[in-house]
Short mmCIF file of C-alpha atoms in Angstrom, two decimals:
data_model
loop_
_atom_site.label_atom_id
_atom_site.label_comp_id
_atom_site.label_asym_id
_atom_site.label_seq_id
_atom_site.Cartn_x
_atom_site.Cartn_y
_atom_site.Cartn_z
CA MET A 1 74.38 243.99 122.22
CA PRO A 2 73.06 246.44 119.69
CA TYR A 3 73.88 250.02 118.85
CA LEU A 4 71.61 252.60 117.25
CA GLN A 5 73.46 254.72 114.72
CA ILE A 6 72.33 258.33 114.85
CA ALA A 7 73.87 258.99 111.49
CA PRO A 8 74.18 262.76 111.03
CA HIS A 9 76.00 263.10 114.36
CA SER A 10 78.05 259.87 113.99
CA ILE A 11 76.73 258.64 117.31
CA ASN A 12 76.63 254.93 118.07
CA LEU A 13 74.16 254.72 120.91
CA TYR A 14 74.56 251.56 122.99
CA TYR A 15 71.38 249.98 124.33
CA GLU A 16 70.10 246.73 125.78
CA ASP A 17 66.60 245.42 125.20
CA HIS A 18 65.57 242.67 127.63
CA GLY A 19 62.33 240.71 128.03
CA HIS A 20 59.45 240.09 125.65
CA LEU A 21 58.65 242.49 122.84
CA ASP A 22 54.99 242.46 123.86
CA SER A 23 55.65 243.24 127.54
CA TYR A 24 55.20 246.73 128.92
CA PRO A 25 58.43 248.69 128.32
CA LEU A 26 60.41 250.46 131.01
CA ILE A 27 63.18 252.76 129.83
CA LEU A 28 66.15 253.12 132.18
CA ILE A 29 68.39 256.20 131.90
CA HIS A 30 71.52 256.41 134.05
CA PRO A 31 73.10 259.42 135.79
CA ILE A 32 76.25 261.33 134.74
CA GLY A 33 79.15 258.94 135.27
CA GLY A 34 76.78 255.98 135.14
CA ASN A 35 75.96 253.48 132.42
CA VAL A 36 73.84 250.35 131.96
CA LEU A 37 75.89 248.46 134.57
CA ILE A 38 74.41 250.60 137.33
CA TRP A 39 70.97 249.04 136.78
CA GLU A 40 72.12 245.42 137.20
CA TYR A 41 69.96 244.75 140.26
CA GLU A 42 66.89 246.57 138.95
CA ILE A 43 67.05 244.91 135.54
CA SER A 44 67.05 241.40 136.97
CA LEU A 45 64.20 242.13 139.40
CA LEU A 46 62.05 244.02 136.90
CA LEU A 47 62.49 241.25 134.32
CA LYS A 48 61.18 238.71 136.81
CA ASN A 49 58.08 240.87 137.09
CA GLY A 50 57.41 240.56 133.38
CA PHE A 51 58.51 243.92 132.06
CA ARG A 52 60.43 244.66 128.91
CA ILE A 53 63.52 246.62 129.94
CA ILE A 54 65.34 248.99 127.63
CA ALA A 55 68.49 250.54 129.08
CA TYR A 56 70.89 252.71 127.09
CA GLU A 57 73.98 254.84 127.57
CA ILE A 58 74.04 258.59 126.93
CA ARG A 59 76.72 260.26 124.78
CA GLY A 60 80.26 259.87 126.07
CA HIS A 61 79.28 257.26 128.66
CA HIS A 62 80.87 253.77 128.47
CA ARG A 63 79.86 252.21 125.15
CA THR A 64 78.13 255.23 123.56
CA ASN A 65 80.59 257.57 121.84
CA MET A 66 80.45 261.37 121.73
CA GLY A 67 80.03 261.47 117.94
CA LYS A 68 80.88 264.67 116.12
CA SER A 69 79.37 266.85 118.87
CA ASN A 70 81.94 267.95 121.39
CA ALA A 71 79.24 269.58 123.49
CA TYR A 72 75.49 269.18 123.70
CA ALA A 73 72.38 270.67 125.26
CA MET A 74 69.80 268.69 127.25
CA GLN A 75 67.50 268.85 124.23
CA ASP A 76 70.03 266.83 122.21
CA LEU A 77 69.94 264.07 124.83
CA ALA A 78 66.14 264.09 124.79
CA ASP A 79 66.28 263.82 120.98
CA ASP A 80 68.59 260.77 121.28
CA LEU A 81 65.99 259.11 123.54
CA GLY A 82 63.33 259.94 120.97
CA ALA A 83 65.44 258.38 118.21
CA LEU A 84 65.84 255.17 120.24
CA LEU A 85 62.12 254.88 121.05
CA THR A 86 61.24 255.48 117.40
CA HIS A 87 63.81 252.89 116.28
CA LEU A 88 62.34 250.31 118.69
CA ASP A 89 58.77 251.31 117.82
CA ILE A 90 57.91 251.97 121.47
CA ARG A 91 54.51 253.66 121.50
CA ARG A 92 53.87 253.85 125.25
CA CYS A 93 56.28 253.39 128.11
CA THR A 94 57.39 254.41 131.57
CA ILE A 95 60.76 256.11 131.94
CA ILE A 96 62.93 255.58 134.99
CA GLY A 97 65.74 258.10 135.14
CA HIS A 98 68.42 258.76 137.70
CA SER A 99 69.66 262.37 137.99
CA ILE A 100 70.40 263.58 134.42
CA GLY A 101 68.48 260.49 133.25
CA GLY A 102 65.33 261.81 134.94
CA ILE A 103 65.88 265.24 133.42
CA ILE A 104 66.11 263.68 129.95
CA GLY A 105 62.93 261.74 130.73
CA SER A 106 61.17 264.89 131.95
CA ILE A 107 61.96 266.83 128.79
CA TYR A 108 60.95 263.95 126.55
CA ALA A 109 57.72 263.25 128.46
CA ALA A 110 56.76 266.95 128.39
CA GLN A 111 57.24 267.02 124.62
CA ASN A 112 55.67 263.61 123.90
CA PRO A 113 52.77 263.24 126.34
CA GLU A 114 51.11 260.55 124.21
CA LYS A 115 54.08 258.23 124.61
CA VAL A 116 54.93 258.37 128.30
CA ASP A 117 52.52 256.97 130.91
CA GLY A 118 54.80 257.34 133.87
CA LEU A 119 58.08 258.90 134.88
CA VAL A 120 60.21 257.90 137.85
CA LEU A 121 62.69 260.56 138.94
CA ILE A 122 65.46 259.09 141.08
CA ASN A 123 67.38 261.93 142.73
CA SER A 124 66.28 264.06 139.83
CA SER A 125 63.92 266.88 138.97
CA PRO A 126 62.66 268.77 135.93
CA LYS A 127 63.52 272.06 137.64
CA LYS A 128 66.51 274.13 136.57
CA PHE A 129 69.41 274.06 138.99
CA GLN A 130 70.59 277.10 140.91
CA ASP A 131 74.08 278.22 139.92
CA PHE A 132 75.52 277.10 143.26
CA ASP A 133 74.25 273.54 142.65
CA LEU A 134 76.51 273.33 139.59
CA GLU A 135 79.59 275.15 140.86
CA LYS A 136 81.09 271.94 142.27
CA HIS A 137 81.55 270.87 138.66
CA PHE A 138 84.09 273.64 138.01
CA LYS A 139 86.34 271.47 140.15
CA THR A 140 85.16 268.06 138.99
CA ARG A 141 85.65 269.02 135.33
CA ALA A 142 89.13 270.36 136.07
CA ILE A 143 90.05 267.10 137.82
CA ALA A 144 88.70 264.99 134.97
CA ILE A 145 90.49 267.09 132.34
CA THR A 146 93.82 267.42 134.10
CA ARG A 147 94.09 264.16 136.06
CA GLY A 148 91.67 261.73 134.45
CA ILE A 149 88.47 259.91 135.31
CA GLU A 150 90.00 257.56 137.92
CA ALA A 151 91.27 260.55 139.91
CA LEU A 152 87.81 262.06 139.70
CA ALA A 153 86.20 258.86 141.02
CA GLU A 154 88.59 258.94 144.00
CA HIS A 155 87.88 262.63 144.57
CA LYS A 156 84.13 262.03 144.52
CA LEU A 157 84.35 259.25 147.07
CA LYS A 158 86.22 261.63 149.36
CA SER A 159 83.89 264.59 148.88
CA PHE A 160 81.58 264.24 151.78
CA ASP A 161 78.56 266.10 150.43
CA GLU A 162 77.46 263.59 147.87
CA PHE A 163 79.10 260.38 148.95
CA LYS A 164 79.05 260.04 152.68
CA ASP A 165 76.60 257.15 152.54
CA LEU A 166 78.16 255.50 149.51
CA ALA A 167 81.65 255.60 150.97
CA LYS A 168 80.53 253.75 154.11
CA GLU A 169 80.72 250.34 152.50
CA LYS A 170 83.57 249.14 150.33
CA ARG A 171 81.33 247.04 148.10
CA TYR A 172 79.34 250.16 147.26
CA SER A 173 82.38 252.32 146.61
CA ASP A 174 84.05 249.57 144.54
CA PHE A 175 80.90 249.18 142.47
CA PHE A 176 80.71 252.96 142.02
CA LYS A 177 84.33 253.16 140.86
CA ASN A 178 83.90 250.28 138.44
CA VAL A 179 80.90 251.95 136.82
CA PHE A 180 82.08 255.56 136.97
CA THR A 181 85.53 255.04 135.47
CA LYS A 182 83.99 253.74 132.25
CA THR A 183 82.88 257.30 131.48
CA SER A 184 84.98 259.27 129.00
CA VAL A 185 86.38 262.59 130.21
CA GLY A 186 84.64 264.22 127.25
CA GLY A 187 81.32 262.66 128.20
CA PHE A 188 81.59 263.78 131.80
CA VAL A 189 82.55 267.34 130.85
CA ALA A 190 79.83 267.70 128.21
CA ALA A 191 77.10 266.24 130.43
CA THR A 192 77.89 268.48 133.41
CA VAL A 193 77.85 271.56 131.16
CA ALA A 194 74.56 270.39 129.61
CA LEU A 195 72.94 270.66 133.06
CA TYR A 196 72.79 274.42 132.54
CA SER A 197 70.49 273.93 129.56
CA ILE A 198 67.44 272.44 131.28
CA PRO A 199 64.48 274.28 129.75
CA GLU A 200 62.85 276.82 132.06
CA ASP A 201 59.37 275.47 131.47
CA ALA A 202 60.14 271.74 131.71
CA ALA A 203 58.31 271.29 135.03
CA ARG A 204 55.24 273.23 133.89
CA LYS A 205 55.07 271.30 130.61
CA LEU A 206 55.56 268.00 132.41
CA ARG A 207 52.64 268.79 134.68
CA MET A 208 50.48 269.70 131.67
CA SER A 209 51.43 266.43 129.94
CA GLY A 210 49.32 264.34 132.34
CA CYS A 211 52.22 261.91 132.81
CA ARG A 212 52.20 260.28 136.30
CA VAL A 213 55.34 261.18 138.16
CA LEU A 214 57.09 259.56 141.13
CA ALA A 215 60.15 261.17 142.68
CA ILE A 216 62.49 259.10 144.87
CA VAL A 217 65.23 261.02 146.63
CA GLY A 218 67.91 260.19 149.19
CA SER A 219 67.52 262.18 152.41
CA ASP A 220 71.16 263.27 152.32
CA ASP A 221 71.19 264.58 148.74
CA SER A 222 70.57 268.20 149.70
CA ALA A 223 70.31 269.66 146.20
CA PHE A 224 67.73 267.14 145.03
CA ILE A 225 65.84 267.21 148.33
CA ARG A 226 65.36 270.96 147.75
CA LEU A 227 64.59 270.61 144.03
CA SER A 228 62.19 267.72 144.67
CA LYS A 229 60.27 269.72 147.26
CA GLU A 230 60.07 272.70 144.90
CA THR A 231 58.87 270.38 142.15
CA LYS A 232 56.25 268.90 144.47
CA GLU A 233 54.91 272.43 145.11
CA MET A 234 54.57 273.00 141.37
CA MET A 235 53.22 269.51 140.69
CA PRO A 236 51.21 268.47 143.75
CA GLU A 237 50.07 265.29 141.96
CA MET A 238 53.66 264.05 141.95
CA GLU A 239 54.42 261.33 144.53
CA LEU A 240 57.54 262.12 146.54
CA LYS A 241 59.34 259.41 148.50
CA VAL A 242 62.38 260.19 150.60
CA ILE A 243 64.76 257.30 151.39
CA GLU A 244 66.49 257.93 154.71
CA GLY A 245 70.23 257.44 155.13
CA SER A 246 71.00 257.68 151.45
CA ASP A 247 72.47 260.34 149.18
CA HIS A 248 72.81 260.85 145.45
CA TRP A 249 73.64 257.23 144.63
CA VAL A 250 70.48 255.73 146.08
CA ILE A 251 70.39 253.03 143.37
CA ILE A 252 73.62 251.60 144.69
CA GLU A 253 72.99 252.18 148.39
CA LYS A 254 69.34 251.27 148.81
CA PRO A 255 68.33 249.00 145.94
CA LYS A 256 65.73 247.08 147.95
CA GLU A 257 63.92 250.14 149.30
CA MET A 258 64.00 251.73 145.89
CA TYR A 259 62.65 248.63 144.23
CA ASP A 260 59.69 248.38 146.60
CA ILE A 261 58.68 251.99 145.98
CA LEU A 262 59.14 251.54 142.25
CA MET A 263 56.95 248.43 142.09
CA GLY A 264 54.19 250.18 144.03
CA PHE A 265 54.18 252.98 141.47
CA LEU A 266 54.36 250.69 138.44
CA GLY A 267 51.48 248.67 139.83
CA LYS A 268 49.32 251.78 139.89
CA ILE A 269 50.37 252.77 136.39
CA ILE A 270 49.76 249.56 134.55
CA GLY A 271 47.84 247.42 136.98
CA VAL A 272 50.71 245.00 137.54
CA SER A 273 50.84 243.83 141.12
CA LYS A 274 54.10 243.16 142.85
CA SER A 275 54.90 239.48 142.62
CA MET B 1 102.11 286.65 117.32
CA PRO B 2 102.17 285.09 120.77
CA TYR B 3 100.19 282.39 122.46
CA LEU B 4 99.52 281.97 126.15
CA GLN B 5 99.73 278.34 127.21
CA ILE B 6 97.11 277.50 129.79
CA ALA B 7 98.94 274.35 130.71
CA PRO B 8 96.56 272.10 132.66
CA HIS B 9 93.95 272.37 129.93
CA SER B 10 96.45 272.24 127.01
CA ILE B 11 95.05 275.48 125.66
CA ASN B 12 97.17 277.70 123.44
CA LEU B 13 95.39 281.03 123.65
CA TYR B 14 96.19 283.32 120.72
CA TYR B 15 96.46 287.03 121.47
CA GLU B 16 97.80 290.24 119.95
CA ASP B 17 99.23 293.06 122.03
CA HIS B 18 99.53 296.36 120.12
CA GLY B 19 100.73 299.80 121.19
CA HIS B 20 102.95 300.90 124.04
CA LEU B 21 103.20 298.90 127.24
CA ASP B 22 102.61 302.05 129.28
CA SER B 23 99.46 303.10 127.39
CA TYR B 24 96.01 302.48 128.83
CA PRO B 25 94.94 298.94 127.87
CA LEU B 26 91.74 298.06 126.08
CA ILE B 27 90.85 294.37 125.91
CA LEU B 28 88.85 293.29 122.85
CA ILE B 29 86.81 290.09 123.00
CA HIS B 30 85.07 288.87 119.85
CA PRO B 31 81.64 287.20 119.42
CA ILE B 32 80.93 283.51 118.71
CA GLY B 33 82.17 282.85 115.18
CA GLY B 34 84.46 285.88 115.39
CA ASN B 35 88.16 286.25 116.04
CA VAL B 36 90.77 289.03 116.15
CA LEU B 37 90.24 289.80 112.44
CA ILE B 38 86.82 291.25 113.20
CA TRP B 39 88.41 294.18 115.07
CA GLU B 40 90.68 295.28 112.20
CA TYR B 41 89.07 298.71 111.85
CA GLU B 42 88.79 299.38 115.58
CA ILE B 43 92.35 298.28 116.33
CA SER B 44 93.86 300.69 113.80
CA LEU B 45 91.73 303.62 114.97
CA LEU B 46 92.19 302.98 118.68
CA LEU B 47 95.96 302.64 118.22
CA LYS B 48 96.06 306.07 116.61
CA ASN B 49 94.41 307.37 119.74
CA GLY B 50 97.24 306.12 121.89
CA PHE B 51 95.73 303.06 123.51
CA ARG B 52 97.36 299.70 124.12
CA ILE B 53 95.15 297.11 122.46
CA ILE B 54 95.01 293.49 123.54
CA ALA B 55 92.80 291.26 121.41
CA TYR B 56 92.59 287.49 121.83
CA GLU B 57 90.65 284.52 120.53
CA ILE B 58 88.43 282.37 122.73
CA ARG B 59 88.66 278.56 122.78
CA GLY B 60 87.93 276.87 119.46
CA HIS B 61 88.02 280.14 117.52
CA HIS B 62 90.59 280.59 114.71
CA ARG B 63 94.06 280.32 116.26
CA THR B 64 93.06 279.31 119.82
CA ASN B 65 92.55 275.56 120.15
CA MET B 66 89.92 273.79 122.26
CA GLY B 67 92.51 272.09 124.48
CA LYS B 68 91.46 269.03 126.43
CA SER B 69 88.05 270.50 127.25
CA ASN B 70 85.45 269.45 124.76
CA ALA B 71 82.87 271.64 126.43
CA TYR B 72 83.10 274.61 128.76
CA ALA B 73 81.02 276.94 130.91
CA MET B 74 81.12 280.75 130.73
CA GLN B 75 83.18 280.75 133.93
CA ASP B 76 85.97 278.87 132.12
CA LEU B 77 86.10 281.60 129.46
CA ALA B 78 86.21 284.28 132.16
CA ASP B 79 89.06 282.35 133.80
CA ASP B 80 90.96 282.32 130.47
CA LEU B 81 90.63 286.11 130.31
CA GLY B 82 91.92 286.31 133.88
CA ALA B 83 94.91 284.11 132.97
CA LEU B 84 95.76 286.40 130.04
CA LEU B 85 95.52 289.61 132.08
CA THR B 86 97.67 288.09 134.82
CA HIS B 87 100.22 286.92 132.26
CA LEU B 88 100.42 290.42 130.77
CA ASP B 89 100.41 292.05 134.21
CA ILE B 90 97.42 294.24 133.33
CA ARG B 91 96.27 295.87 136.57
CA ARG B 92 93.53 298.14 135.25
CA CYS B 93 91.79 298.13 131.90
CA THR B 94 88.61 298.62 129.94
CA ILE B 95 87.05 295.60 128.27
CA ILE B 96 85.22 295.87 124.96
CA GLY B 97 83.26 292.74 124.22
CA HIS B 98 80.92 291.82 121.40
CA SER B 99 78.11 289.37 122.24
CA ILE B 100 79.72 286.44 124.12
CA GLY B 101 82.79 288.67 124.47
CA GLY B 102 80.76 291.16 126.49
CA ILE B 103 79.36 288.36 128.62
CA ILE B 104 82.89 287.14 129.39
CA GLY B 105 83.83 290.74 130.24
CA SER B 106 80.77 291.13 132.49
CA ILE B 107 81.56 288.01 134.50
CA TYR B 108 85.23 288.95 134.83
CA ALA B 109 84.48 292.58 135.79
CA ALA B 110 81.92 291.48 138.39
CA GLN B 111 84.49 289.16 139.98
CA ASN B 112 87.47 291.53 139.69
CA PRO B 113 86.10 295.04 140.32
CA GLU B 114 89.56 296.40 141.14
CA LYS B 115 90.86 295.59 137.67
CA VAL B 116 88.14 296.82 135.31
CA ASP B 117 87.37 300.55 134.99
CA GLY B 118 84.98 300.25 132.11
CA LEU B 119 83.07 297.69 130.12
CA VAL B 120 81.64 298.17 126.64
CA LEU B 121 78.93 295.69 125.73
CA ILE B 122 78.41 295.53 121.96
CA ASN B 123 75.17 293.65 121.27
CA SER B 124 75.70 291.93 124.57
CA SER B 125 74.36 291.82 128.09
CA PRO B 126 75.17 290.25 131.45
CA LYS B 127 71.60 288.95 131.69
CA LYS B 128 70.78 285.28 131.20
CA PHE B 129 69.07 284.48 127.92
CA GLN B 130 65.53 283.19 127.70
CA ASP B 131 65.33 279.66 126.32
CA PHE B 132 63.76 280.89 123.08
CA ASP B 133 66.76 283.15 122.46
CA LEU B 134 68.97 280.09 122.29
CA GLU B 135 66.71 277.68 120.44
CA LYS B 136 67.97 278.85 117.04
CA HIS B 137 71.24 277.16 117.95
CA PHE B 138 69.64 273.70 117.92
CA LYS B 139 69.62 274.23 114.16
CA THR B 140 72.92 276.11 113.83
CA ARG B 141 74.77 273.42 115.79
CA ALA B 142 73.21 270.68 113.67
CA ILE B 143 74.28 272.47 110.47
CA ALA B 144 77.82 272.98 111.76
CA ILE B 145 78.13 269.34 112.88
CA THR B 146 76.57 267.71 109.85
CA ARG B 147 77.49 270.10 107.01
CA GLY B 148 80.41 272.16 108.27
CA ILE B 149 81.22 275.74 109.15
CA GLU B 150 81.02 277.11 105.57
CA ALA B 151 77.47 275.80 105.22
CA LEU B 152 76.62 277.45 108.54
CA ALA B 153 78.02 280.80 107.37
CA GLU B 154 75.82 280.60 104.27
CA HIS B 155 72.81 279.63 106.37
CA LYS B 156 73.37 282.57 108.70
CA LEU B 157 73.56 285.04 105.85
CA LYS B 158 70.21 283.76 104.62
CA SER B 159 68.49 283.76 108.02
CA PHE B 160 66.74 287.05 108.02
CA ASP B 161 66.46 287.64 111.74
CA GLU B 162 70.08 288.29 112.50
CA PHE B 163 71.56 289.22 109.15
CA LYS B 164 69.18 291.36 107.17
CA ASP B 165 71.43 294.39 107.48
CA LEU B 166 74.69 292.50 107.04
CA ALA B 167 73.50 290.71 103.92
CA LYS B 168 72.63 293.99 102.18
CA GLU B 169 76.20 294.67 101.10
CA LYS B 170 78.50 292.08 99.57
CA ARG B 171 81.63 293.56 101.14
CA TYR B 172 80.05 293.05 104.57
CA SER B 173 78.88 289.53 103.88
CA ASP B 174 82.24 288.57 102.34
CA PHE B 175 84.06 289.93 105.37
CA PHE B 176 81.70 288.04 107.67
CA LYS B 177 82.26 284.76 105.81
CA ASN B 178 86.03 285.19 105.85
CA VAL B 179 86.05 285.72 109.61
CA PHE B 180 83.34 283.23 110.57
CA THR B 181 84.65 280.24 108.63
CA LYS B 182 87.89 280.30 110.64
CA THR B 183 85.92 279.01 113.62
CA SER B 184 86.19 275.29 114.39
CA VAL B 185 82.95 273.33 114.52
CA GLY B 186 83.89 272.29 118.04
CA GLY B 187 84.43 275.88 119.09
CA PHE B 188 81.10 277.00 117.70
CA VAL B 189 79.21 274.13 119.32
CA ALA B 190 80.88 274.55 122.72
CA ALA B 191 80.42 278.33 122.77
CA THR B 192 76.72 278.23 121.90
CA VAL B 193 76.11 275.63 124.62
CA ALA B 194 78.12 277.73 127.09
CA LEU B 195 75.56 280.54 126.65
CA TYR B 196 73.24 278.58 128.95
CA SER B 197 75.74 278.92 131.79
CA ILE B 198 75.69 282.70 132.30
CA PRO B 199 75.51 283.15 136.09
CA GLU B 200 72.13 284.29 137.37
CA ASP B 201 73.58 287.12 139.40
CA ALA B 202 76.08 288.47 136.84
CA ALA B 203 74.13 291.71 136.23
CA ARG B 204 73.63 292.39 139.93
CA LYS B 205 77.29 291.74 140.71
CA LEU B 206 78.38 293.89 137.77
CA ARG B 207 76.32 296.77 139.09
CA MET B 208 77.83 296.33 142.56
CA SER B 209 81.33 296.32 141.10
CA GLY B 210 81.21 300.04 140.29
CA CYS B 211 82.55 299.38 136.78
CA ARG B 212 81.27 301.96 134.24
CA VAL B 213 79.24 300.26 131.56
CA LEU B 214 78.27 301.31 128.04
CA ALA B 215 75.94 299.14 125.95
CA ILE B 216 75.83 299.59 122.17
CA VAL B 217 73.15 297.62 120.36
CA GLY B 218 71.88 297.42 116.78
CA SER B 219 68.21 298.42 116.48
CA ASP B 220 67.38 295.26 114.54
CA ASP B 221 68.96 292.78 116.98
CA SER B 222 65.72 292.00 118.78
CA ALA B 223 67.14 289.67 121.46
CA PHE B 224 69.84 292.11 122.55
CA ILE B 225 67.53 295.12 122.28
CA ARG B 226 65.28 293.38 124.81
CA LEU B 227 68.14 292.18 127.04
CA SER B 228 69.84 295.61 126.92
CA LYS B 229 66.64 297.35 127.99
CA GLU B 230 66.17 294.87 130.82
CA THR B 231 69.78 295.41 131.86
CA LYS B 232 69.30 299.18 131.77
CA GLU B 233 66.37 298.78 134.18
CA MET B 234 68.58 296.84 136.58
CA MET B 235 71.59 299.11 136.07
CA PRO B 236 70.24 302.62 135.43
CA GLU B 237 73.80 304.03 135.48
CA MET B 238 74.59 302.05 132.33
CA GLU B 239 74.71 304.12 129.13
CA LEU B 240 72.65 302.55 126.35
CA LYS B 241 73.16 303.57 122.72
CA VAL B 242 71.03 302.09 119.94
CA ILE B 243 72.47 302.17 116.42
CA GLU B 244 69.66 302.36 113.87
CA GLY B 245 69.62 300.14 110.79
CA SER B 246 71.99 297.58 112.20
CA ASP B 247 71.64 294.10 113.67
CA HIS B 248 73.88 291.69 115.56
CA TRP B 249 77.02 292.40 113.52
CA VAL B 250 77.15 296.12 114.23
CA ILE B 251 80.98 296.07 114.27
CA ILE B 252 80.99 295.13 110.60
CA GLU B 253 78.03 297.21 109.50
CA LYS B 254 78.48 300.48 111.38
CA PRO B 255 82.14 300.79 112.37
CA LYS B 256 82.18 304.60 112.19
CA GLU B 257 79.10 305.13 114.35
CA MET B 258 80.34 302.55 116.82
CA TYR B 259 83.76 304.12 116.98
CA ASP B 260 82.36 307.58 117.75
CA ILE B 261 80.25 306.25 120.63
CA LEU B 262 83.18 304.23 121.93
CA MET B 263 85.56 307.20 121.92
CA GLY B 264 83.04 309.32 123.80
CA PHE B 265 82.81 306.68 126.52
CA LEU B 266 86.57 306.08 126.72
CA GLY B 267 87.13 309.83 127.01
CA LYS B 268 84.90 309.91 130.08
CA ILE B 269 86.62 306.89 131.60
CA ILE B 270 90.23 307.91 131.28
CA GLY B 271 90.09 311.58 130.28
CA VAL B 272 91.39 310.93 126.78
CA SER B 273 89.75 313.27 124.32
CA LYS B 274 88.81 312.11 120.87
CA SER B 275 91.53 313.14 118.44
#
């Protein structure tokens, strides 16, 4: 599987490029603590529907290194996405991003309206967080730094706010642990700090871009339920779909429901009907 | 000179502790790219006036390492200050902070009102930055990462916005380069990213704390002139002193003027008259 070298920063960005080069490209961007493995189900289903699928890993996550940067702002992650799309000569696409992945997609789409037809925000939003949304990461960073990424995965599964649905089934929690523990401590720390640097005007610029936006959010993910509703007020054209009985890790918990909603949206964007 | 080990994070925090243990303590916190050397003039003058002076270096700056954290939020830097004051058993003090140093002091004072009598903000403010205030660091971080800290010092001296007063005199620019180039690239990158994480309510909480606040700002430092005026509107009790013909590096450019203002404020706080 290939890597894109982003030379000045010594970053080797891992990506996968599936399907035909002349098919419509979907770009998948994972959440903090995720990586390409998290999209396993979506990749196989979307490929059957004739899409080209490009999935990559953000800095410090699984096979992509941190490079020389020990910290980064959201804009740096959006620039990495831009470098990948330029490298692959992708001129138009739809971006599907989970959590930080959707934020990266929002920033990129707002800055490159000619390149992005559609944006799917999965438990994500272009709106800045409130301070209290990010305060849980004082603790998660301390656990990662002092006790390691496995201890953090265990802690997360026990913290009831974000994981009460995920922790219900062992196959979900095992899958989560397998994916999450491939994240480097440095990648986790840098990415959670980067969440402070979401541009203030990202939502306004995204609306102005004319990009079609779908937000999918788990009913039990309180922060993103609030942010998604606030985003919907600012961008009434945005479709908002709430998946009941799911929390932040809706991709793992409700793949079928998510897939159906996704295909409905993609059908409207590029005229592909669900097969 | 001693180090405080902040064990879980493997940080060795460098600090100096001058003067008598029973004298009133002043805590000096340097700006990004600074370190204890920048206070040379102030330390000698304040010592003559009978203060105890504690000056330390923030993570990734000169003699303080980054530890295991490759990135950090402002709250982590405020926690480091708290660890140092606890270690030294400082029960009441006045904090003098330049730029990020004043932000660290603001957060700490707001959270520990019983410990901080006074706060001097030198080209600093407890208010969150606007995105455009921080966008210059997309470039400064890229220069540091790709070309090194010396190249960044040269770039800064040539960038007219922040350095037009400093660059006028070779002794100032030489002093700046000597101090600045002791910063690690990692420390510079992490600190500039941390600026996004200033708590939204820091100014309000600081006002509620009852801590006396003096802001000193160079007339040509446009970002901090604006932020200081906005802070003054929120905290009318705050004293605001503008030093004409100076920019962000007022400590280097106008030490005498700054010292006079500082002594006037300290005299009011602890009844020490200027000698």
